[in-house]
Amino acid sequence: MPPGNEYAAEQLKTQGNAHFKNGEYESAESYYGQAIQKNSKNPLLFTNRANARLKLEKWEDVINDCLRSIELLEENMKAYFYLAQAQIAINHPNEALSSALRAYELCTQSAQQTSNAATISALVLKCKKAKWDIRERERIRRRADLLSDLDASLEVSYKKEADDIEARIEAGDIGNVEGIEEKKELRAEWEKKRDDLRTAFALSDPQMLGKREVPDYLVDGITFEIMHDPVVTKNGRSYERATLIEHLKRNPTDPLTRESLTVAELRPNIALKEACTEFMEENSGWVYDCEDGETDHDTRWAHLSSS
Amino acid sequence: MFASKRLSKELSKLHDKLPPGISLICADDLKEWLMDIRVIDTNPLYQDEVYRLKFVFSQSYPIEAPEVVFVKDDEHPIPWHPHIYSNGIICLDLLDRQGWSPVHNVESVCVSLQSMLTSNTKKERPPGDENFVKYNKQRPRDISFVFHDNQV
């Protein structure tokens, strides 16, 4: 690289950041692009461009930028974070989830974990939900197929028997009045079977059963939501890592006992985490819906924008 | 950032069930709620009166404490208490920045205030009430109270 290029790239990046801040994402993207031409070894240039491209919804380009950034710097929280958002946008929830989890892992390892943890947690949940949605759609389609097959075969055998009666009337084996009576009974019987079948399917749908409530022991006492990365404090209570850290930043005490408490003293509660995961897998549909909330994505991610 | 989600959950719990003497008056949005409290024992200072509390939540609730004051109107007086100013501002460690904990909630604050009244025997205002009420321009959460006694 000719001398001075690194400096020039830095200048271009600063201009890119200024445009990004003003919401001029296209010109930001182009400045970052020029910066990359001057210095293609700086992973930050790629993540910044990825962020601009996220705003422009150029998903494939976001993915390319993130992958190049990760090639340059493996422990790259931002790159995995943007990557996950693009992957979820193009409907690849499995890839998105593993990227989001990697971002979360890097975030909790870093010294200044703090505020990003909550944002990335939310993204992890979103990916899990997207993954669950796809599975659920499959499941319903399969079930619906089975139901409509059974439904159809009931109807076929009813029609066949009705035709038999018709034939017997034609042949004079039974009288007209008698035949009509028999057909009426047959029809009632078929309708009952069909309704029973549909009821049975409706009842066996787990969505219909059980109370839609997360048990208290899986709920974070601060956000009142199901936990996804619970940590335990000295007195044995568990909280969601991201929210507890938010509290400890302002007030380094145990929320319940007010004894002093620091981030370094928190321990993951692995068994509880598994219990939460299992519960979410069984009840995802509605649990995730509650998780989603009305949070404004832009403000939520604002603090992660270009640096 | 969690405020609205947490508050909507608290709200559905409040609709479900409330401790005796506490009722939800208005929660049209997730920013400001009105709650009524009355004491449920025979403390003569507070008989036959209902007090109205106003909760104001910031975006960072419950990491940050809500702002809680008594409000006065024709039917709701400000209760007598050595820690409650006549303009409704409450001096309670629980509501102070240092004393607040995110595991508290609207219901637990109401219960604490209820028991703060129940256990009081003095028909008094805090010292310097008149001046405080006249000159205070600060919002309750920005005032740094000195918690001089823990007996009341």
XYZ file of C-alpha atoms in Angstrom:
459
model
C 0.000 0.000 0.000
C 1.506 3.387 -0.977
C 2.238 5.589 2.010
C -0.518 8.001 2.864
C -3.279 5.662 1.736
C -4.111 4.669 5.268
C -4.506 8.325 6.139
C -6.635 8.984 3.069
C -8.852 6.021 3.976
C -9.301 7.396 7.448
C -10.352 10.778 6.003
C -12.871 9.135 3.692
C -14.260 7.100 6.554
C -14.789 10.233 8.622
C -16.744 11.736 5.732
C -18.709 8.532 5.392
C -19.586 8.649 9.086
C -20.778 12.236 8.753
C -23.088 11.297 5.894
C -24.287 8.248 7.763
C -25.194 10.378 10.741
C -27.280 12.637 8.517
C -29.111 9.650 7.160
C -27.462 9.964 3.727
C -26.743 6.279 3.481
C -26.017 6.167 -0.231
C -23.244 8.735 -0.071
C -21.979 7.135 3.151
C -21.780 3.826 1.310
C -19.822 5.400 -1.507
C -17.332 7.128 0.843
C -16.735 3.882 2.705
C -16.250 2.201 -0.679
C -13.601 4.742 -1.651
C -11.947 4.261 1.728
C -11.807 0.523 1.121
C -10.096 1.125 -2.233
C -7.407 3.041 -0.386
C -7.055 0.528 2.428
C -8.625 -2.868 2.124
C -7.066 -4.169 5.335
C -9.212 -2.283 7.836
C -12.136 -4.426 9.059
C -13.946 -1.343 10.402
C -14.380 0.079 6.908
C -16.265 -3.045 5.919
C -18.526 -3.052 8.958
C -19.300 0.621 8.496
C -20.220 0.047 4.873
C -22.260 -2.971 5.921
C -24.202 -0.775 8.309
C -24.910 1.776 5.551
C -25.970 -1.039 3.251
C -28.241 -2.432 5.962
C -30.091 0.869 5.890
C -30.288 0.639 2.114
C -31.517 -2.942 2.431
C -28.776 -4.274 0.149
C -28.737 -7.541 2.007
C -26.335 -9.532 -0.185
C -23.815 -6.686 -0.074
C -24.131 -6.493 3.694
C -23.314 -10.178 3.917
C -20.262 -9.816 1.669
C -18.941 -6.878 3.669
C -19.421 -8.692 6.953
C -17.680 -11.824 5.723
C -14.714 -9.797 4.484
C -14.580 -7.944 7.769
C -14.620 -11.214 9.691
C -11.790 -12.523 7.484
C -9.722 -9.553 8.630
C -10.798 -9.763 12.258
C -12.373 -12.892 13.621
C -13.587 -11.516 16.971
C -15.855 -9.032 15.302
C -19.078 -8.435 17.182
C -20.401 -5.763 14.838
C -19.799 -7.825 11.726
C -21.693 -10.790 13.163
C -24.440 -8.462 14.360
C -24.987 -6.891 10.929
C -24.570 -10.261 9.256
C -27.357 -11.730 11.357
C -29.683 -8.867 10.445
C -29.063 -9.333 6.737
C -29.439 -13.095 6.959
C -32.725 -12.790 8.723
C -33.892 -10.284 6.119
C -33.247 -12.741 3.288
C -35.005 -15.437 5.269
C -32.071 -17.566 6.369
C -32.959 -17.865 10.043
C -30.565 -20.724 10.811
C -27.530 -18.813 9.588
C -28.876 -15.650 11.195
C -29.259 -17.348 14.550
C -25.722 -18.677 14.582
C -24.371 -15.237 13.605
C -26.445 -13.536 16.278
C -25.294 -16.037 18.895
C -21.687 -15.441 17.897
C -22.240 -11.681 18.243
C -23.784 -12.215 21.662
C -20.906 -14.396 22.757
C -18.344 -11.813 21.648
C -20.358 -9.098 23.333
C -20.478 -10.852 26.699
C -16.760 -11.611 26.487
C -15.752 -8.049 25.787
C -14.791 -5.724 28.603
C -17.529 -3.237 27.825
C -20.295 -5.798 27.235
C -23.087 -3.670 28.724
C -25.653 -1.977 26.545
C -25.092 -3.978 23.381
C -26.026 -7.173 25.163
C -29.689 -6.230 25.386
C -29.852 -5.268 21.723
C -28.164 -8.445 20.583
C -30.334 -10.524 22.923
C -33.343 -9.086 21.164
C -31.890 -10.037 17.796
C -31.159 -13.578 18.982
C -34.791 -13.915 19.994
C -35.947 -12.542 16.673
C -33.850 -15.141 14.838
C -35.179 -17.919 17.025
C -38.680 -16.785 16.284
C -38.044 -16.678 12.552
C -36.675 -20.206 12.756
C -39.646 -21.365 14.756
C -42.086 -19.727 12.341
C -40.724 -21.732 9.457
C -40.945 -24.985 11.392
C -44.436 -24.124 12.498
C -45.609 -23.367 8.970
C -44.287 -26.748 7.859
C -46.014 -28.457 10.711
C -49.357 -26.832 9.985
C -49.054 -27.652 6.324
C -48.337 -31.300 7.153
C -51.172 -31.489 9.623
C -53.518 -29.760 7.242
C -52.594 -32.297 4.570
C -53.401 -35.183 6.873
C -56.652 -33.603 7.918
C -57.766 -32.882 4.381
C -56.787 -36.405 3.253
C -58.879 -37.960 6.021
C -61.661 -35.507 5.357
C -61.667 -36.405 1.686
C -61.674 -40.151 2.282
C -64.659 -39.839 4.631
C -66.480 -37.972 1.928
C -65.568 -40.554 -0.721
C -66.929 -43.464 1.314
C -70.090 -41.504 2.108
C -70.691 -40.785 -1.571
C -70.086 -44.415 -2.419
C -72.643 -45.650 0.097
C -75.111 -42.999 -1.031
C -74.674 -44.209 -4.611
C -75.296 -47.779 -3.428
C -78.612 -46.738 -1.918
C -79.477 -44.910 -5.125
C -78.727 -48.056 -7.081
C -80.890 -50.167 -4.789
C -83.788 -47.738 -5.248
C -83.293 -47.892 -9.013
C -83.240 -51.696 -8.903
C -86.404 -51.713 -6.794
C -84.697 -53.483 -3.847
C -86.026 -50.827 -1.474
C -88.814 -48.315 -1.678
C -88.286 -44.664 -2.477
C -89.354 -43.374 0.959
C -87.199 -45.950 2.699
C -84.246 -45.051 0.484
C -84.539 -41.352 1.200
C -84.718 -42.089 4.921
C -81.608 -44.244 4.702
C -79.730 -41.568 2.761
C -80.637 -38.977 5.369
C -79.258 -41.180 8.149
C -76.123 -41.842 6.163
C -75.590 -38.148 5.644
C -76.028 -37.375 9.346
C -73.544 -40.109 10.212
C -70.989 -38.744 7.768
C -71.370 -35.197 9.031
C -70.874 -36.343 12.591
C -67.720 -38.272 11.725
C -66.375 -35.294 9.840
C -67.015 -32.932 12.748
C -65.459 -35.356 15.235
C -62.395 -35.617 13.063
C -62.020 -31.846 12.858
C -62.551 -31.471 16.600
C -59.927 -34.110 17.304
C -57.404 -32.219 15.199
C -58.263 -28.939 16.822
C -57.896 -30.428 20.298
C -54.585 -32.086 19.600
C -53.149 -28.737 18.543
C -50.888 -27.744 21.454
C -51.700 -24.116 20.679
C -55.199 -24.738 21.933
C -54.152 -26.307 25.205
C -52.543 -25.076 28.346
C -52.304 -21.660 29.831
C -50.230 -19.246 27.887
C -48.107 -18.188 30.781
C -44.399 -18.399 31.394
C -43.745 -19.893 34.859
C -42.315 -17.366 37.313
C -39.074 -19.244 37.771
C -38.192 -18.662 34.113
C -39.007 -14.977 34.243
C -36.472 -12.200 34.810
C -37.513 -10.130 37.815
C -36.520 -6.913 36.071
C -38.073 -7.138 32.625
C -40.751 -9.705 33.552
C -39.836 -11.664 30.467
C -38.531 -15.151 29.913
C -34.756 -15.247 30.264
C -32.410 -16.331 27.549
C -29.039 -15.933 29.293
C -29.731 -16.043 33.033
C -26.982 -15.207 35.511
C -27.087 -15.946 39.203
C -26.144 -13.487 41.976
C -24.579 -14.195 45.365
C -27.928 -14.777 47.018
C -28.979 -17.356 44.459
C -31.458 -15.240 42.474
C -31.199 -15.261 38.719
C -31.710 -12.414 36.272
C -31.303 -11.862 32.572
C -27.671 -10.932 32.055
C -28.281 -7.910 29.853
C -30.807 -6.232 32.121
C -28.929 -6.937 35.334
C -25.815 -5.391 33.828
C -27.890 -2.332 32.936
C -28.843 -2.049 36.612
C -25.315 -2.675 37.902
C -23.993 0.106 35.713
C -26.077 2.568 37.691
C -26.037 0.909 41.023
C -23.546 -1.879 41.797
C -25.762 -3.669 44.304
C -27.852 -6.811 44.358
C -31.396 -5.746 43.402
C -32.901 -7.708 46.245
C -30.455 -7.574 49.141
C -28.619 -4.349 48.206
C -25.314 -6.009 49.004
C -22.554 -4.852 46.736
C -22.443 -6.751 43.462
C -20.257 -6.420 40.387
C -20.485 -7.827 36.875
C -17.441 -9.992 37.572
C -19.293 -11.777 40.362
C -22.127 -12.975 38.131
C -22.175 -16.604 37.094
C -24.168 -18.151 34.264
C -27.036 -20.317 35.449
C -26.684 -23.101 32.953
C -29.455 -25.405 34.134
C -31.949 -22.550 34.223
C -30.850 -21.468 30.779
C -31.609 -24.934 29.486
C -35.006 -24.906 31.165
C -35.774 -21.578 29.477
C -34.611 -22.857 26.104
C -36.719 -25.970 26.426
C -39.770 -23.990 27.414
C -39.283 -21.635 24.494
C -38.929 -24.484 22.060
C -42.203 -25.957 23.159
C -44.120 -22.711 23.360
C -42.265 -20.493 20.965
C -45.168 -19.200 19.000
C -46.670 -17.117 21.708
C -43.601 -16.620 23.925
C -41.731 -14.934 21.100
C -44.733 -12.857 20.220
C -44.624 -11.380 23.690
C -40.892 -10.897 23.368
C -41.162 -8.952 20.190
C -42.737 -5.882 21.707
C -43.098 -2.577 19.953
C -39.503 -1.552 20.259
C -38.393 0.816 17.570
C -35.609 -0.906 15.703
C -33.807 2.227 14.728
C -33.442 3.610 18.226
C -32.602 0.182 19.489
C -29.651 -0.110 17.202
C -28.660 3.509 17.154
C -25.882 3.063 19.681
C -24.266 0.440 17.494
C -23.869 2.696 14.499
C -20.593 3.756 12.965
C -17.578 4.622 14.992
C -35.838 0.526 26.500
C -37.727 -2.149 28.406
C -40.235 0.220 29.957
C -43.231 -0.362 27.727
C -42.979 -4.140 27.739
C -42.490 -4.356 31.453
C -45.318 -1.902 32.152
C -47.771 -3.729 29.951
C -46.986 -6.892 31.894
C -47.418 -5.124 35.213
C -50.688 -3.727 33.975
C -52.124 -7.093 33.089
C -51.143 -8.361 36.533
C -52.802 -5.367 38.170
C -55.982 -6.004 36.217
C -55.866 -9.539 37.509
C -55.518 -8.909 41.190
C -54.645 -6.089 43.601
C -53.920 -6.112 47.337
C -56.676 -4.708 49.553
C -56.841 -0.914 49.742
C -55.111 -0.389 46.407
C -56.860 0.312 43.142
C -55.924 1.216 39.623
C -57.617 4.403 38.442
C -56.092 5.225 35.128
C -53.412 3.669 32.949
C -54.281 4.915 29.496
C -50.714 4.887 28.357
C -47.424 3.474 29.529
C -46.106 6.809 30.754
C -48.365 7.977 33.529
C -50.669 6.025 35.833
C -52.983 6.964 38.656
C -53.440 4.672 41.642
C -55.621 5.107 44.720
C -54.587 3.878 48.140
C -56.226 3.843 51.532
C -55.054 2.378 54.825
C -56.785 -0.835 55.824
C -56.228 -0.687 59.573
C -57.789 1.656 62.108
C -55.122 4.366 62.204
C -57.276 7.414 63.068
C -55.127 9.779 60.977
C -56.265 8.250 57.741
C -59.762 6.905 58.324
C -62.281 7.311 55.528
C -59.808 8.954 53.216
C -58.547 7.829 49.852
C -55.269 9.164 48.484
C -54.395 9.447 44.840
C -50.907 8.647 43.588
C -49.432 9.652 40.263
C -46.712 7.448 38.776
C -44.592 8.818 35.952
C -42.316 6.353 34.184
C -39.209 7.117 32.178
C -38.015 5.099 29.204
C -35.552 3.382 31.512
C -38.092 2.097 34.004
C -37.591 -0.202 35.922
C -33.856 0.386 35.853
C -34.732 3.919 36.891
C -37.241 4.584 39.657
C -40.662 5.924 38.689
C -41.566 9.407 39.865
C -44.308 9.013 42.468
C -46.263 11.848 44.098
C -49.586 12.245 45.866
C -51.990 14.446 43.944
C -54.579 16.629 45.570
C -58.103 17.284 44.337
C -61.541 17.762 45.874
C -61.901 14.155 46.911
C -58.292 13.293 47.560
C -56.275 15.114 50.235
C -52.544 14.795 50.786
C -52.043 12.453 53.762
C -50.408 13.802 56.908
C -46.949 12.358 57.366
C -43.570 13.692 58.475
C -42.125 12.518 55.129
C -44.842 13.795 52.838
C -44.793 17.448 51.831
C -48.067 19.262 51.487
C -47.572 19.454 47.701
C -47.587 15.680 47.527
C -43.860 15.087 47.179
C -42.787 11.987 49.052
C -39.501 11.472 50.793
C -39.009 7.715 50.776
C -35.680 5.967 50.237
C -37.321 3.396 47.996
C -38.147 6.120 45.459
C -34.740 7.691 45.601
C -32.114 6.960 43.001
C -29.972 5.043 45.469
C -32.779 3.248 47.261
C -34.653 2.088 44.187
C -34.231 -1.424 42.894
C -35.578 -2.716 39.577
C -37.272 -5.607 41.336
C -39.766 -3.147 42.789
C -42.909 -2.437 40.870
C -46.009 -0.267 40.989
C -47.787 -2.610 43.321
C -44.879 -2.928 45.753
C -44.485 0.863 45.841
C -48.176 1.249 46.689
C -47.878 -1.356 49.420
C -44.806 0.386 50.867
C -46.607 3.733 50.932
C -49.635 2.101 52.497
C -47.524 0.671 55.297
C -45.621 3.936 55.672
C -48.954 5.586 56.458
C -50.235 2.761 58.614
C -47.249 2.896 60.931
C -47.278 6.683 61.354
C -48.738 8.363 64.445
C -47.719 11.993 63.883
C -50.009 14.505 62.256
C -47.068 16.439 60.913
C -45.432 17.724 57.753
C -41.692 17.452 57.150
C -39.615 20.252 58.700
C -39.448 23.251 56.356
C -42.553 22.175 54.480
C -43.805 25.703 53.857
C -40.548 26.878 52.309
C -40.076 23.708 50.347
C -43.523 23.875 48.844
C -43.087 27.545 48.023
C -39.641 27.456 46.486
C -39.072 23.982 45.165
C -38.950 23.964 41.377
C -37.183 20.650 41.020
C -38.800 17.464 39.908
C -39.065 14.958 42.742
C -36.495 12.630 41.235
C -33.885 15.356 41.046
C -34.160 16.324 44.677
C -31.580 14.742 46.889
C -33.296 14.060 50.146
C -31.331 13.387 53.267
C -32.835 10.396 54.932
C -32.375 11.639 58.433
C -34.454 9.161 60.290
C -35.519 5.660 59.615
C -38.004 5.415 62.413
C -41.055 6.680 60.635
